Amino acid sequence: MKLKNDFFNRDALLVGKELIGQYLINDSNEGKVVGRIVETESYCGTDDLASHASKDKSKRSKPMFGPAGHFYIYLNYGIFYMTNIVCDRVDYPAAILLRAVEIIEGQGIAAKRLRQSKFVKENKFLATGPGKLSIAFDISKSENDLDITKSADFYFEKNPKSILKSDIIKATRVGVDYAKHCKEYPWRFYLCNNEYVSKQQKSIG
DNA sequence: ACATGGATTCGCT
DNA sequence: GCGAATCCATGTT
């Protein structure tokens, strides 16, 4: 069952947590790539100094202020695209960064895409980090602001098998040392003992 | 116009 | 734990 607007149109921390275990799907003409989400980070509000929206609405962060269920895609380090899914109500900036998935279908397609990026090493870890995830799912700036509740190419599907609450680890977000007190926020979620979670794992219980 | 720096990844120490 | 690769968006002249 596809996840619809009502799933995403809620508090970003709740959505970030509940996205763990759900499926991200890219249905392309090359074939289908399916990933089980194992790591996310929430960014929300203008008070969150780690969020692009903290400097108020700019041309870049505009999708974060729009309706839930749209992609927010941007280029980082001049190299990697970051894939976010907008949540919560219109005019309240909130999004979930998809940091890692375990690819369970279409590994060959994902591997082929990754091979074309000279910054990614080829191995079985196809989407263990936000940059690699975007390449594996062929997500780039043309997908920015795409409504994934309407798109036939990109969508989320509910995993009928739910994840134990105790298997979801809370942690601090990665790469936001500049964000003053906000860098301590436990707004990162990942699946306990899963080898496809990206490497940095400072759990805070 | 120009300067700045980053929601990363990999490889080496 | 640290540095390099790399380039766009943003903020500042």
Coordinates of C-alpha atoms (C1' of nucleotides) in Angstrom, one line a residue:
Chain A
M1 CA 0.0 0.0 0.0
K2 CA 1.4 3.4 -1.0
L3 CA 2.0 5.9 1.7
K4 CA -0.2 9.0 1.1
N5 CA -0.3 12.6 2.2
D6 CA -1.8 11.7 5.6
F7 CA 1.3 9.7 6.5
F8 CA 3.6 12.6 5.8
N9 CA 1.4 15.4 7.0
R10 CA 2.4 15.0 10.6
D11 CA 5.2 15.9 13.0
A12 CA 8.6 15.3 11.4
L13 CA 10.0 13.3 14.4
L14 CA 7.1 10.9 14.2
V15 CA 7.4 10.5 10.4
G16 CA 11.2 10.1 10.6
K17 CA 10.7 7.3 13.1
E18 CA 7.8 5.6 11.3
L19 CA 9.6 5.7 8.0
I20 CA 12.1 3.2 9.3
G21 CA 11.2 -0.2 7.8
Q22 CA 9.1 1.2 5.0
Y23 CA 9.9 0.8 1.3
L24 CA 11.2 3.4 -1.1
I25 CA 10.6 2.5 -4.7
N26 CA 11.9 3.8 -8.0
D27 CA 10.0 2.4 -10.9
S28 CA 12.1 3.3 -14.0
N29 CA 12.4 2.1 -17.5
E30 CA 15.5 0.3 -16.5
G31 CA 13.4 -1.7 -14.0
K32 CA 12.4 -1.5 -10.4
V33 CA 14.6 -0.6 -7.4
V34 CA 13.2 -1.2 -4.0
G35 CA 14.9 -0.3 -0.7
R36 CA 13.9 -0.9 2.9
I37 CA 14.6 2.3 4.8
V38 CA 17.0 1.8 7.7
E39 CA 18.1 5.3 8.6
T40 CA 16.5 8.8 8.6
E41 CA 17.0 12.2 10.0
S42 CA 14.4 14.8 10.8
Y43 CA 14.8 18.5 10.2
C44 CA 12.0 20.8 11.3
G45 CA 11.1 24.4 12.3
T46 CA 12.9 27.6 11.8
D47 CA 14.6 27.2 15.2
D48 CA 16.5 24.1 14.0
L49 CA 19.9 25.6 13.1
A50 CA 20.8 22.4 11.2
S51 CA 17.9 22.9 8.9
H52 CA 18.1 25.0 5.7
A53 CA 14.8 26.5 6.8
S54 CA 16.5 28.1 9.8
K55 CA 17.5 31.0 7.6
D56 CA 13.9 31.5 6.6
K57 CA 12.6 30.7 3.2
S58 CA 15.2 30.8 0.5
K59 CA 15.0 29.6 -3.1
R60 CA 16.6 26.4 -2.1
S61 CA 14.6 25.4 0.9
K62 CA 11.2 26.5 -0.6
P63 CA 9.9 22.9 -0.9
M64 CA 10.2 22.4 2.8
F65 CA 7.5 25.0 3.3
G66 CA 5.2 23.3 0.9
P67 CA 2.8 20.4 1.2
A68 CA 3.9 17.1 2.7
G69 CA 4.8 14.2 0.5
H70 CA 7.0 16.2 -1.9
F71 CA 10.6 15.5 -2.4
Y72 CA 13.2 18.2 -1.3
I73 CA 16.4 17.6 -3.3
Y74 CA 19.6 19.6 -3.2
L75 CA 23.2 19.3 -4.1
N76 CA 25.7 19.1 -1.3
Y77 CA 29.5 19.4 -1.4
G78 CA 29.1 20.0 -5.1
I79 CA 29.0 16.2 -5.4
F80 CA 26.0 14.5 -3.9
Y81 CA 22.3 15.0 -4.0
M82 CA 20.4 14.6 -0.7
T83 CA 17.0 13.1 -0.8
N84 CA 14.4 14.5 1.7
I85 CA 10.7 14.0 2.0
V86 CA 8.7 17.0 3.1
C87 CA 6.3 16.6 6.1
D88 CA 4.0 18.4 8.3
R89 CA 1.6 21.2 7.4
V90 CA 2.0 23.9 4.7
D91 CA 4.1 26.9 5.8
Y92 CA 5.8 24.9 8.6
P93 CA 9.2 23.8 7.3
A94 CA 9.9 20.1 8.0
A95 CA 11.6 17.3 6.1
I96 CA 13.1 13.9 6.6
L97 CA 16.5 13.1 5.1
L98 CA 16.7 9.6 3.8
R99 CA 20.2 8.5 4.9
A100 CA 20.3 4.8 4.2
V101 CA 18.2 1.9 2.7
E102 CA 18.8 -1.8 2.3
I103 CA 18.2 -2.5 -1.4
I104 CA 16.1 -5.7 -1.6
E105 CA 15.2 -5.5 -5.3
G106 CA 17.1 -4.1 -8.3
Q107 CA 20.6 -4.3 -6.9
G108 CA 22.0 -4.6 -10.4
I109 CA 20.4 -1.4 -11.6
A110 CA 21.6 0.5 -8.5
A111 CA 25.1 -0.9 -8.9
K112 CA 25.2 0.2 -12.5
R113 CA 24.2 3.7 -11.5
L114 CA 26.8 3.9 -8.7
R115 CA 29.5 2.7 -11.1
Q116 CA 29.0 5.9 -13.1
S117 CA 29.9 8.1 -10.1
K118 CA 33.7 8.3 -9.5
F119 CA 33.2 9.2 -5.9
V120 CA 31.6 6.0 -4.9
K121 CA 33.3 2.7 -4.5
E122 CA 31.5 -0.4 -5.8
N123 CA 30.6 -3.0 -3.2
K124 CA 27.5 -4.6 -1.8
F125 CA 26.6 -1.5 0.2
L126 CA 24.6 0.3 -2.4
A127 CA 22.7 2.9 -0.4
T128 CA 24.5 3.3 2.9
G129 CA 24.6 7.1 3.1
P130 CA 22.4 9.8 1.6
G131 CA 24.7 10.5 -1.4
K132 CA 24.8 6.9 -2.5
L133 CA 21.1 6.5 -1.9
S134 CA 20.3 9.3 -4.3
I135 CA 22.5 7.8 -7.0
A136 CA 21.1 4.3 -6.5
F137 CA 17.6 5.6 -6.9
D138 CA 18.5 8.0 -9.8
I139 CA 17.3 11.0 -7.8
S140 CA 18.8 14.4 -8.7
K141 CA 17.6 18.0 -8.9
S142 CA 15.0 17.3 -11.5
E143 CA 13.1 15.4 -8.8
N144 CA 13.1 18.4 -6.5
D145 CA 9.6 19.2 -5.3
L146 CA 8.2 16.1 -7.0
D147 CA 4.9 15.0 -5.4
I148 CA 5.7 11.4 -4.6
T149 CA 2.1 10.7 -3.6
K150 CA 1.2 11.2 -7.3
S151 CA 4.4 10.1 -9.1
A152 CA 4.4 6.8 -10.9
D153 CA 8.2 6.7 -10.8
F154 CA 8.9 7.4 -7.1
Y155 CA 6.8 6.4 -4.2
F156 CA 6.8 4.9 -0.7
E157 CA 5.1 1.7 0.3
K158 CA 4.1 0.4 3.7
N159 CA 5.9 -2.6 4.9
P160 CA 3.2 -5.0 6.3
K161 CA 5.8 -6.3 8.8
S162 CA 6.2 -3.6 11.4
I163 CA 9.4 -2.8 13.2
L164 CA 9.8 -3.3 16.9
K165 CA 10.0 0.1 18.6
S166 CA 12.9 -1.2 20.6
D167 CA 14.9 -1.8 17.4
I168 CA 14.8 1.8 16.4
I169 CA 17.8 3.7 17.8
K170 CA 17.8 7.4 18.4
A171 CA 21.0 9.4 17.8
T172 CA 22.4 12.8 17.0
R173 CA 22.4 13.9 13.4
V174 CA 25.4 13.6 11.2
G175 CA 27.5 16.5 9.8
V176 CA 25.8 19.3 11.7
D177 CA 28.5 20.4 14.1
Y178 CA 27.9 24.0 13.1
A179 CA 24.4 23.9 14.4
K180 CA 25.2 25.0 18.0
H181 CA 22.8 23.4 20.6
C182 CA 20.8 21.9 17.8
K183 CA 23.5 19.4 17.0
E184 CA 22.6 17.6 20.2
Y185 CA 19.0 17.0 19.1
P186 CA 18.3 13.2 19.0
W187 CA 16.6 13.5 15.6
R188 CA 18.3 10.7 13.8
F189 CA 16.7 7.2 13.7
Y190 CA 18.2 3.9 12.6
L191 CA 17.6 0.2 12.7
C192 CA 19.5 -1.6 15.4
N193 CA 22.2 -4.0 14.2
N194 CA 21.5 -3.4 10.5
E195 CA 24.7 -3.4 8.4
Y196 CA 23.2 -1.1 5.8
V197 CA 23.0 1.9 8.3
S198 CA 25.6 4.5 7.4
K199 CA 28.8 4.3 9.3
Q200 CA 28.6 7.0 12.0
Q201 CA 26.6 5.5 14.9
K202 CA 26.8 7.7 18.0
S203 CA 23.9 6.3 19.9
I204 CA 22.5 8.3 22.8
G205 CA 20.2 5.5 24.0
Chain B
dA1 C1' 30.6 39.7 -10.2
dC2 C1' 33.0 37.2 -6.3
dA3 C1' 33.8 34.6 -2.1
dT4 C1' 32.3 31.1 1.0
dG5 C1' 31.2 26.7 2.7
dG6 C1' 28.6 22.5 3.0
dA7 C1' 22.6 17.2 5.9
dT8 C1' 29.3 13.3 1.8
dT9 C1' 32.4 9.6 0.7
dC10 C1' 36.6 7.3 0.5
dG11 C1' 41.3 6.3 1.7
dC12 C1' 45.0 6.7 4.6
dT13 C1' 46.9 7.2 9.5
Chain C
dG1 C1' 40.5 10.9 13.2
dC2 C1' 41.7 13.7 9.1
dG3 C1' 42.0 15.6 4.4
dA4 C1' 40.8 15.8 -0.5
dA5 C1' 37.6 16.0 -4.3
dT6 C1' 34.2 19.3 -6.3
dC7 C1' 30.5 23.0 -7.6
dC8 C1' 26.2 25.1 -6.7
dA9 C1' 23.4 28.2 -3.9
dT10 C1' 23.7 31.8 -1.1
dG11 C1' 25.2 36.1 0.8
dT12 C1' 28.0 39.9 0.1
dT13 C1' 30.4 43.7 -2.8

